[in-house]
CSV table of C-alpha atoms in Angstrom, one decimal:
chain,number,residue,atom,x,y,z
V,29,MET,CA,104.4,71.6,84.6
V,30,ILE,CA,102.3,70.7,81.6
V,31,ASP,CA,102.2,67.1,82.7
V,32,SER,CA,101.1,68.1,86.2
V,33,PHE,CA,98.2,70.2,84.9
V,34,ARG,CA,97.2,67.3,82.6
V,35,ASP,CA,97.3,64.9,85.5
V,36,ALA,CA,95.2,67.3,87.6
V,37,PHE,CA,92.3,67.0,85.1
V,38,ARG,CA,92.7,63.2,85.1
V,39,LEU,CA,91.8,62.9,88.7
V,40,PRO,CA,88.0,63.3,89.2
V,41,ASP,CA,88.1,64.9,92.7
V,42,LEU,CA,90.8,67.4,91.8
V,43,LYS,CA,89.2,68.2,88.4
V,44,ARG,CA,85.9,68.9,90.2
V,45,LYS,CA,87.6,71.3,92.6
V,46,ILE,CA,89.4,73.2,89.8
V,47,LEU,CA,86.2,73.5,87.7
V,48,PHE,CA,84.2,74.6,90.8
V,49,THR,CA,86.8,77.3,91.5
V,50,LEU,CA,86.8,78.5,87.9
V,51,GLY,CA,83.0,78.5,88.0
V,52,MET,CA,82.9,80.7,91.1
V,53,LEU,CA,85.5,83.1,89.6
V,54,PHE,CA,83.3,83.3,86.5
V,55,ILE,CA,80.3,84.3,88.6
V,56,PHE,CA,82.4,86.9,90.4
V,57,ARG,CA,83.5,88.4,87.1
V,58,LEU,CA,79.9,88.3,85.7
V,59,GLY,CA,78.6,90.2,88.8
V,60,ALA,CA,81.4,92.8,88.3
V,61,HIS,CA,79.8,93.7,84.9
V,62,MET,CA,76.2,94.1,86.2
V,63,PRO,CA,75.6,97.8,86.9
V,64,THR,CA,73.6,99.0,89.9
V,65,PRO,CA,70.3,100.7,88.8
V,66,GLY,CA,70.3,104.5,88.7
V,67,ILE,CA,74.0,105.0,88.1
V,68,ASP,CA,75.3,107.0,85.2
V,69,THR,CA,78.0,104.6,84.0
V,70,GLU,CA,79.5,107.2,81.5
V,71,ALA,CA,80.0,109.8,84.3
V,72,MET,CA,81.6,107.1,86.5
V,73,ALA,CA,84.0,106.2,83.7
V,74,ARG,CA,85.0,109.8,83.2
V,75,MET,CA,85.6,110.2,86.9
V,76,PHE,CA,87.8,107.1,87.1
V,77,GLU,CA,89.9,108.3,84.1
V,78,GLN,CA,91.4,110.9,86.4
V,79,GLY,CA,93.2,108.0,88.2
V,80,GLY,CA,94.4,108.5,91.8
V,81,VAL,CA,92.9,106.6,94.7
V,82,LEU,CA,89.8,105.6,92.7
V,83,GLY,CA,91.9,103.6,90.3
V,84,PHE,CA,93.7,102.0,93.3
V,85,LEU,CA,90.4,101.0,94.9
V,86,ASP,CA,89.1,99.7,91.6
V,87,MET,CA,92.1,97.4,91.3
V,88,PHE,CA,90.9,95.3,94.2
V,89,ALA,CA,87.4,95.3,92.9
V,90,GLY,CA,88.5,94.1,89.5
V,91,GLY,CA,86.8,97.0,87.6
V,92,ALA,CA,83.5,96.6,89.5
V,93,LEU,CA,83.8,99.9,91.3
V,94,ARG,CA,84.3,101.8,88.0
V,95,ARG,CA,80.9,100.5,86.9
V,96,PHE,CA,79.4,100.6,90.4
V,97,SER,CA,78.2,97.1,89.7
V,98,VAL,CA,76.5,94.7,92.0
V,99,PHE,CA,79.9,93.6,93.3
V,100,ALA,CA,81.2,97.2,93.6
V,101,LEU,CA,82.3,96.8,97.2
V,102,GLY,CA,84.2,93.6,96.4
V,103,VAL,CA,86.0,91.9,99.3
V,104,ALA,CA,86.7,95.1,101.2
V,105,PRO,CA,83.9,94.7,103.8
V,106,TYR,CA,84.9,91.1,104.5
V,107,ILE,CA,88.6,92.1,104.9
V,108,ASN,CA,87.7,95.0,107.2
V,109,ALA,CA,85.5,92.7,109.3
V,110,SER,CA,88.3,90.1,109.5
V,111,ILE,CA,90.9,92.7,110.6
V,112,VAL,CA,88.6,94.0,113.4
V,113,MET,CA,87.7,90.5,114.5
V,114,GLN,CA,91.3,89.3,114.7
V,115,LEU,CA,92.2,92.4,116.7
V,116,LEU,CA,89.3,91.9,119.0
V,117,VAL,CA,90.4,88.2,119.6
V,118,VAL,CA,93.7,89.4,120.8
V,119,VAL,CA,92.2,92.2,123.0
V,120,ILE,CA,89.1,90.6,124.4
V,121,PRO,CA,89.8,87.4,126.6
V,122,ALA,CA,86.3,86.0,126.0
V,123,LEU,CA,86.8,85.9,122.2
V,124,GLU,CA,90.3,84.5,122.7
V,125,LYS,CA,88.8,81.7,124.8
V,126,LEU,CA,86.1,81.2,122.2
V,127,GLN,CA,88.7,80.7,119.5
V,128,LYS,CA,90.5,78.0,121.5
V,129,GLU,CA,87.3,76.0,122.0
V,130,GLY,CA,87.8,74.1,118.8
V,131,ASP,CA,85.4,74.0,115.8
V,132,GLU,CA,82.4,75.3,117.6
V,133,GLY,CA,84.3,78.4,118.8
V,134,ARG,CA,85.7,79.1,115.4
V,135,LYS,CA,82.3,78.7,113.9
V,136,LYS,CA,81.0,81.5,116.2
V,137,ILE,CA,83.9,83.7,115.3
V,138,VAL,CA,83.2,83.2,111.6
V,139,MET,CA,79.5,84.1,112.3
V,140,TYR,CA,80.6,87.3,114.0
V,141,THR,CA,82.9,88.1,111.1
V,142,ARG,CA,80.0,87.6,108.7
V,143,TRP,CA,77.8,90.0,110.7
V,144,GLY,CA,80.7,92.5,110.7
V,145,THR,CA,80.9,92.1,106.9
V,146,VAL,CA,77.2,93.1,106.7
V,147,PHE,CA,77.8,96.1,108.9
V,148,PHE,CA,80.9,97.4,107.0
V,149,ALA,CA,79.1,96.8,103.7
V,150,LEU,CA,76.1,98.8,104.8
V,151,VAL,CA,78.3,101.7,106.0
V,152,GLN,CA,80.3,101.8,102.8
V,153,ALA,CA,77.2,101.4,100.5
V,154,VAL,CA,75.4,104.3,102.2
V,155,GLY,CA,78.5,106.5,102.1
V,156,MET,CA,79.3,105.8,98.5
V,157,THR,CA,75.6,106.4,97.5
V,158,ILE,CA,75.6,109.7,99.2
V,159,TRP,CA,78.9,110.7,97.7
V,160,LEU,CA,77.8,109.8,94.2
V,161,ARG,CA,74.5,111.6,94.7
V,162,ASN,CA,76.4,114.8,95.7
V,163,LEU,CA,78.6,114.5,92.5
V,164,GLY,CA,75.5,114.1,90.3
V,165,ILE,CA,76.4,110.7,89.1
V,166,PHE,CA,73.5,109.1,91.0
V,167,SER,CA,70.3,110.9,90.3
V,168,GLY,CA,67.3,109.1,91.7
V,169,THR,CA,64.6,109.3,94.4
V,170,LEU,CA,65.0,108.0,98.0
V,171,LEU,CA,63.6,104.7,96.9
V,172,ASP,CA,66.2,104.4,94.2
V,173,ALA,CA,68.9,105.2,96.8
V,174,ILE,CA,67.6,102.4,99.0
V,175,VAL,CA,67.6,100.0,96.1
V,176,ALA,CA,71.2,100.9,95.3
V,177,VAL,CA,72.3,100.4,98.9
V,178,VAL,CA,70.5,97.1,99.2
V,179,THR,CA,71.9,95.9,95.9
V,180,THR,CA,75.5,96.7,96.8
V,181,VAL,CA,75.2,95.2,100.3
V,182,THR,CA,73.7,92.0,98.8
V,183,GLY,CA,76.6,91.9,96.3
V,184,ALA,CA,79.1,92.2,99.2
V,185,ILE,CA,77.4,89.3,101.0
V,186,ALA,CA,77.4,87.3,97.7
V,187,VAL,CA,81.2,87.9,97.3
V,188,MET,CA,81.8,86.7,100.8
V,189,TRP,CA,79.8,83.6,100.1
V,190,LEU,CA,81.7,83.0,96.9
V,191,GLY,CA,85.0,83.2,98.7
V,192,GLU,CA,83.9,80.8,101.4
V,193,GLU,CA,82.6,78.3,98.9
V,194,VAL,CA,85.9,78.4,97.0
V,195,THR,CA,87.8,77.8,100.2
V,196,ASP,CA,85.6,74.9,101.3
V,197,HIS,CA,85.0,73.1,98.0
V,198,GLY,CA,87.6,74.5,95.6
V,199,ILE,CA,91.3,75.0,95.4
V,200,GLY,CA,93.1,77.8,97.2
V,201,ASN,CA,92.0,80.6,99.5
V,202,GLY,CA,88.7,81.9,98.2
V,203,ILE,CA,89.0,85.6,99.2
V,204,SER,CA,92.6,85.8,97.9
V,205,LEU,CA,91.6,84.2,94.6
V,206,LEU,CA,88.8,86.8,94.1
V,207,ILE,CA,91.3,89.6,94.6
V,208,PHE,CA,93.7,87.7,92.3
V,209,ALA,CA,91.0,87.4,89.6
V,210,GLY,CA,90.1,91.1,89.9
V,211,ILE,CA,93.8,92.2,89.4
V,212,VAL,CA,94.5,89.7,86.5
V,213,ALA,CA,91.3,90.8,84.7
V,214,ARG,CA,92.8,94.3,84.2
V,215,ILE,CA,96.1,93.1,82.7
V,216,PRO,CA,94.8,92.8,79.1
V,217,GLU,CA,93.3,96.3,79.2
V,218,ALA,CA,96.6,97.7,80.6
V,219,LEU,CA,98.6,95.9,77.8
V,220,VAL,CA,96.2,97.4,75.1
V,221,GLN,CA,96.5,100.9,76.6
V,222,THR,CA,100.3,100.6,76.8
V,223,TRP,CA,100.5,99.4,73.1
V,224,SER,CA,98.3,102.3,72.1
V,225,LEU,CA,100.5,104.9,73.9
V,226,LEU,CA,103.6,103.3,72.3
V,227,ARG,CA,102.1,103.6,68.8
V,228,MET,CA,101.0,107.2,69.3
V,229,GLY,CA,104.5,108.2,70.6
V,230,GLU,CA,103.3,109.2,74.1
V,231,LEU,CA,105.4,106.4,75.5
V,232,ASN,CA,109.0,105.8,74.4
V,233,LEU,CA,110.6,102.4,74.0
V,234,ILE,CA,113.3,103.0,76.7
V,235,SER,CA,110.6,103.6,79.3
V,236,LEU,CA,108.8,100.5,78.2
V,237,LEU,CA,112.1,98.4,78.5
V,238,VAL,CA,112.7,99.8,81.9
V,239,ALA,CA,109.2,98.9,83.0
V,240,VAL,CA,109.6,95.3,81.6
V,241,ILE,CA,113.0,94.8,83.4
V,242,LEU,CA,111.4,96.2,86.6
V,243,MET,CA,108.5,93.7,86.3
V,244,VAL,CA,110.9,90.8,85.9
V,245,VAL,CA,113.0,91.9,89.0
V,246,VAL,CA,109.8,92.4,91.1
V,247,VAL,CA,108.3,89.1,90.2
V,248,ALA,CA,111.6,87.3,90.9
V,249,GLY,CA,111.8,89.1,94.2
V,250,CYS,CA,108.3,88.1,95.1
V,251,VAL,CA,108.9,84.5,94.3
V,252,LEU,CA,112.1,84.5,96.5
V,253,LEU,CA,110.2,86.2,99.3
V,254,GLN,CA,107.3,83.7,99.1
V,255,GLU,CA,109.6,80.6,98.9
V,256,GLY,CA,112.4,81.7,101.3
V,257,GLN,CA,112.7,79.9,104.6
V,258,ARG,CA,115.0,79.3,107.5
V,259,ARG,CA,115.5,75.6,108.4
V,260,LEU,CA,116.1,74.7,112.0
V,261,PRO,CA,117.8,71.3,112.3
V,262,VAL,CA,115.9,68.9,114.7
V,263,GLN,CA,117.2,65.6,116.1
V,264,TYR,CA,114.9,62.9,117.4
V,265,ALA,CA,116.1,60.6,120.1
V,266,LYS,CA,115.8,56.8,119.7
V,267,ARG,CA,113.0,55.2,121.6
V,268,VAL,CA,112.6,51.5,122.3
V,269,VAL,CA,108.9,50.3,122.2
V,270,GLY,CA,108.8,46.5,122.7
V,271,ASN,CA,111.1,44.9,120.2
V,272,LYS,CA,111.2,48.0,117.9
V,273,VAL,CA,113.3,51.1,117.9
V,274,TYR,CA,111.7,54.4,116.8
V,275,GLY,CA,113.2,57.8,116.2
V,276,GLY,CA,116.9,58.6,115.8
V,277,GLN,CA,116.4,60.5,112.5
V,278,SER,CA,117.3,64.1,111.7
V,279,THR,CA,114.8,66.6,110.2
V,280,PHE,CA,114.2,70.3,110.2
V,281,ILE,CA,111.5,72.9,111.0
V,282,PRO,CA,110.9,75.2,108.0
V,283,LEU,CA,110.4,78.7,109.2
V,284,ARG,CA,109.1,80.8,106.3
V,285,VAL,CA,110.6,84.3,105.8
V,286,ASN,CA,107.2,85.6,104.8
V,287,GLN,CA,104.9,83.5,107.1
V,288,ALA,CA,102.0,85.9,106.6
V,289,GLY,CA,102.0,85.7,102.8
V,290,VAL,CA,100.0,88.6,101.1
V,291,ILE,CA,97.8,89.2,104.2
V,292,PRO,CA,99.9,92.2,105.4
V,293,ILE,CA,99.6,93.9,102.0
V,294,ILE,CA,95.9,93.4,101.9
V,295,PHE,CA,95.3,94.5,105.5
V,296,ALA,CA,97.5,97.6,105.3
V,297,SER,CA,95.9,98.7,102.0
V,298,SER,CA,92.4,98.3,103.5
V,299,VAL,CA,93.2,100.1,106.7
V,300,LEU,CA,94.8,103.1,104.9
V,301,LEU,CA,92.0,103.4,102.5
V,302,PHE,CA,89.4,103.6,105.2
V,303,PRO,CA,90.3,107.2,106.5
V,304,TYR,CA,90.6,108.5,103.0
V,305,THR,CA,87.1,107.2,102.3
V,306,ILE,CA,85.7,108.8,105.5
V,307,PHE,CA,87.2,112.2,104.6
V,308,ARG,CA,85.6,112.1,101.2
V,309,PHE,CA,82.2,112.5,102.9
V,310,PHE,CA,83.1,115.9,104.2
V,311,SER,CA,83.6,119.3,102.5
V,312,GLY,CA,86.0,122.1,103.3
V,313,ASP,CA,89.6,122.8,103.1
V,314,TRP,CA,90.5,120.6,106.0
V,315,ALA,CA,88.8,117.6,104.4
V,316,VAL,CA,90.7,118.2,101.2
V,317,THR,CA,94.0,118.5,103.1
V,318,MET,CA,93.3,115.2,104.9
V,319,GLN,CA,92.4,113.5,101.6
V,320,ASN,CA,95.7,114.6,100.1
V,321,LEU,CA,97.6,113.3,103.2
V,322,PHE,CA,96.1,109.9,103.0
V,323,ALA,CA,95.9,109.6,99.2
V,324,PRO,CA,97.9,106.6,97.8
V,325,GLY,CA,101.3,107.9,96.6
V,326,SER,CA,101.7,110.7,99.2
V,327,ALA,CA,104.6,110.7,101.7
V,328,VAL,CA,102.3,110.1,104.7
V,329,TYR,CA,100.6,107.2,103.0
V,330,MET,CA,103.9,105.5,102.1
V,331,VAL,CA,105.3,105.9,105.6
V,332,LEU,CA,102.1,104.5,107.2
V,333,TYR,CA,102.0,101.8,104.5
V,334,VAL,CA,105.5,100.5,105.5
V,335,VAL,CA,104.7,100.7,109.2
V,336,LEU,CA,101.4,98.8,108.8
V,337,ILE,CA,103.0,96.1,106.6
V,338,VAL,CA,105.6,95.4,109.2
V,339,PHE,CA,102.9,95.4,112.0
V,340,PHE,CA,100.6,93.1,110.2
V,341,ALA,CA,103.5,90.8,109.2
V,342,TYR,CA,104.3,90.3,112.9
V,343,PHE,CA,100.6,90.2,113.9
V,344,TYR,CA,99.5,87.6,111.4
V,345,THR,CA,102.7,85.5,112.0
V,346,ALA,CA,101.8,85.5,115.7
V,347,VAL,CA,98.3,84.4,114.9
V,348,VAL,CA,99.2,81.5,112.6
V,349,PHE,CA,102.5,80.3,114.2
V,350,ASN,CA,102.8,79.4,117.9
V,351,PRO,CA,106.4,78.5,119.0
V,352,VAL,CA,105.1,77.1,122.3
V,353,ASP,CA,103.0,74.5,120.5
V,354,VAL,CA,105.9,73.6,118.2
V,355,ALA,CA,108.3,73.1,121.1
V,356,ASN,CA,105.7,71.0,123.1
V,357,ASN,CA,105.1,68.7,120.1
V,358,MET,CA,108.9,68.3,119.6
V,359,LYS,CA,109.3,67.4,123.3
V,360,LYS,CA,106.4,65.0,123.2
V,361,TYR,CA,108.0,63.0,120.4
V,362,GLY,CA,111.5,63.2,121.7
V,363,GLY,CA,112.8,65.9,119.3
V,364,PHE,CA,115.2,68.6,120.2
V,365,ILE,CA,117.3,71.4,118.5
V,366,LEU,CA,121.0,70.8,118.9
V,367,GLY,CA,122.4,72.9,121.8
V,368,ILE,CA,118.9,73.9,123.0
V,369,ARG,CA,117.1,72.3,125.9
V,370,PRO,CA,113.6,71.0,125.2
V,371,GLY,CA,110.5,72.9,126.4
V,372,ARG,CA,110.6,76.6,127.2
V,373,PRO,CA,114.2,77.2,126.0
V,374,THR,CA,113.3,75.7,122.6
V,375,SER,CA,110.1,77.9,122.3
V,376,GLU,CA,112.1,81.0,123.2
V,377,TYR,CA,114.8,80.1,120.7
V,378,ILE,CA,112.2,79.5,117.9
V,379,GLU,CA,110.4,82.8,118.8
V,380,LYS,CA,113.8,84.6,118.6
V,381,VAL,CA,114.7,83.2,115.2
V,382,MET,CA,111.1,83.8,113.9
V,383,THR,CA,111.2,87.5,115.1
V,384,ARG,CA,114.5,88.1,113.2
V,385,ILE,CA,113.5,86.5,109.9
V,386,THR,CA,110.0,88.1,110.1
V,387,LEU,CA,111.6,91.5,110.4
V,388,GLY,CA,113.7,90.9,107.3
V,389,GLY,CA,110.7,89.5,105.4
V,390,ALA,CA,108.5,92.4,106.4
V,391,VAL,CA,111.0,95.0,105.3
V,392,PHE,CA,111.6,93.3,102.0
V,393,LEU,CA,107.8,93.0,101.6
V,394,ALA,CA,107.5,96.8,102.1
V,395,VAL,CA,110.3,97.5,99.7
V,396,VAL,CA,108.9,95.3,97.0
V,397,ALA,CA,105.5,97.0,97.5
V,398,LEU,CA,106.9,100.6,97.2
V,399,VAL,CA,109.7,100.4,94.7
V,400,PRO,CA,107.5,99.7,91.6
V,401,THR,CA,105.1,102.5,92.6
V,402,LEU,CA,108.0,104.9,92.8
V,403,MET,CA,109.5,103.7,89.6
V,404,THR,CA,106.2,103.9,87.8
V,405,SER,CA,106.0,107.6,88.6
V,406,VAL,CA,109.6,108.1,87.5
V,407,VAL,CA,109.1,106.3,84.2
V,408,ASN,CA,105.8,108.2,83.7
V,409,MET,CA,103.6,105.2,82.9
V,410,SER,CA,100.5,106.0,84.9
V,411,THR,CA,98.2,103.9,82.7
V,412,PHE,CA,100.3,100.7,83.0
V,413,TYR,CA,99.6,99.8,86.6
V,414,PHE,CA,102.0,97.3,87.8
V,415,GLY,CA,102.5,98.3,91.4
V,416,GLY,CA,104.1,96.1,94.0
V,417,THR,CA,100.9,95.5,95.9
V,418,ALA,CA,99.3,93.9,92.8
V,419,VAL,CA,102.4,91.9,92.0
V,420,LEU,CA,102.7,90.5,95.5
V,421,ILE,CA,99.1,89.5,95.6
V,422,VAL,CA,99.2,87.9,92.2
V,423,VAL,CA,102.5,86.0,92.8
V,424,GLY,CA,101.6,85.0,96.4
V,425,VAL,CA,98.1,83.7,95.5
V,426,ALA,CA,99.4,81.9,92.4
V,427,LEU,CA,102.2,80.1,94.3
V,428,ASP,CA,99.8,79.2,97.1
V,429,THR,CA,97.3,77.7,94.7
V,430,VAL,CA,99.9,75.8,92.7
V,431,HIS,CA,101.3,74.4,96.0
V,432,GLN,CA,97.8,73.1,96.9
V,433,ILE,CA,97.4,71.5,93.5
V,434,GLU,CA,100.8,69.8,93.8
V,435,ALA,CA,99.9,68.6,97.3
V,436,GLN,CA,96.7,67.1,96.0
V,437,LEU,CA,98.6,65.4,93.1
V,438,LEU,CA,101.2,63.9,95.5
V,439,MET,CA,98.5,62.6,97.7
V,440,ARG,CA,96.5,61.0,94.8
V,441,HIS,CA,99.6,59.6,93.2
V,442,TYR,CA,100.7,58.0,96.5
V,443,GLU,CA,97.3,56.4,96.9
V,444,GLY,CA,97.5,55.2,93.3
V,445,ILE,CA,100.8,53.5,93.9
V,446,LEU,CA,99.5,51.7,97.0
V,447,LYS,CA,96.5,50.4,95.1
V,448,ARG,CA,98.7,49.1,92.2
V,449,ARG,CA,101.0,47.4,94.7
V,450,ASP,CA,98.0,45.8,96.4
V,451,LYS,CA,96.7,44.4,93.1
V,452,THR,CA,100.0,43.0,91.9
V,453,GLY,CA,101.8,41.8,95.0
V,454,GLY,CA,99.3,41.9,97.8
V,455,LEU,CA,101.9,43.5,100.0
V,456,LEU,CA,99.5,45.9,101.6
V,457,ARG,CA,96.7,43.6,102.6
V,458,LEU,CA,98.1,43.0,106.1
C-alpha cells in the first residue's frame, strides 16, 4: 500500500489529480469555518450541544451548520435536487428520452439539477434564517436577513461547483468526497471528547471496549458489503474471421451485492430530514408531535429509514445497471451463460439474480446503518458519534477512491511497460 501511494505521486497526471482534490477539500473545510454575518455563534454552539437531529444534520455539513457558516447548507440542496431529478426522469417520458440522447441530453439534465439545487438552497436558507430569527440567534434587520440568505445560497452553489470540479478533474466522486471530508473532520474532536469523559469517570472502560469492538465489526461488515459480488460465468463461442480464431474463452459478469454504494444511505437520510425540517417552521402541539415522530432515533424514523434504504437500493441499481444492455452486448460478441439462451432469457435471468442479491445487500445495508445507532444508545456514548450512516459513507467513499487510484496506477504502469518494450526490443512498432 505504501509503495502504491508513493508511485501515485511519481506520476505527474495522477499527482496533479490528487493534489487538486486535496485543494478542493481544503477550500471546502475553509468555507465551513467562515461564519455568516449576523449570527450569534455562541448561541448556536449552545443549541447544538443538546444533540438530537441538529447534530445529525451537522455531521453531513462537517460542522458548518453548527457555526452557520458560508457552507452551512453543505451538499443537502444538491442531493435533494438529484433525488427529485432522478425520480422525474423515471416518471416523465420527455426527461427519460432526453437522458438517452447522449452527452447533450445529460448536459441538460445536469443543468436542470443545478437549477433545482438553487431552488432547494433558497428554500432551506429562508427557512433556517426565519427559524434562527424566531429563536433569537439571528438578530438583524431585513437587509441582514437578505444578506444571510444570499450568503448561504451562494455557499451551496459553491459547494456544488467544488463537487463537480473534483469529479471532473480530481479523483473520486466529488459530492461523496465532500461528505466524507465533513464526517472525517469530526473524528479528532470526538476522540478528544471521549478521552475527556474517560478521564473524568463519566465513561467506563468496558463501554469504551464495547464501542471499539463494535467499530471494528461495523467497518469489517461495510468492507464486505462494498466488495461482495456474485459472479455469473460467461462462455464466448469461437468465431473464425479470415485465418484467425477469436473467442472461446470463459469469463464472468461481476454483479455487486451493493451496486448502489452509499447512495441509498445519503438519499434516505436526506428525504427523512426534509419533513422534520418543515415541521420545525410551525408552532403548536401537533408540530412538536410530528417533530418527535420524524426525529432521528425514533421508531417511525427507523422504520422509514429501512424502507427508504431498500427502495433507493433497488431504484439506484435500476438506474446504473441495465440487464437488457448486458444481455445484448453478450449476444453481439457471441457470449452466453451456460444453460440460458441468449437475448431476452439472459436479461431476465440476470435481472432475477440481481433482484435477489440486491435485496440481501439492501437489508444488510439497513442493518449496518441501524445497529451502531442502537448500540450507541445502549452503551450511553452520545458524544462519540460512530453511527452506521457515517461509517458506511466513510468506508464506501474511501474504497471507491482507492479503487480509482489503483485503476490509474495499473493504466499508467501498463503504458510504461509498453514504452520500455518499444525502446529495448522494438516489438510494438508494427
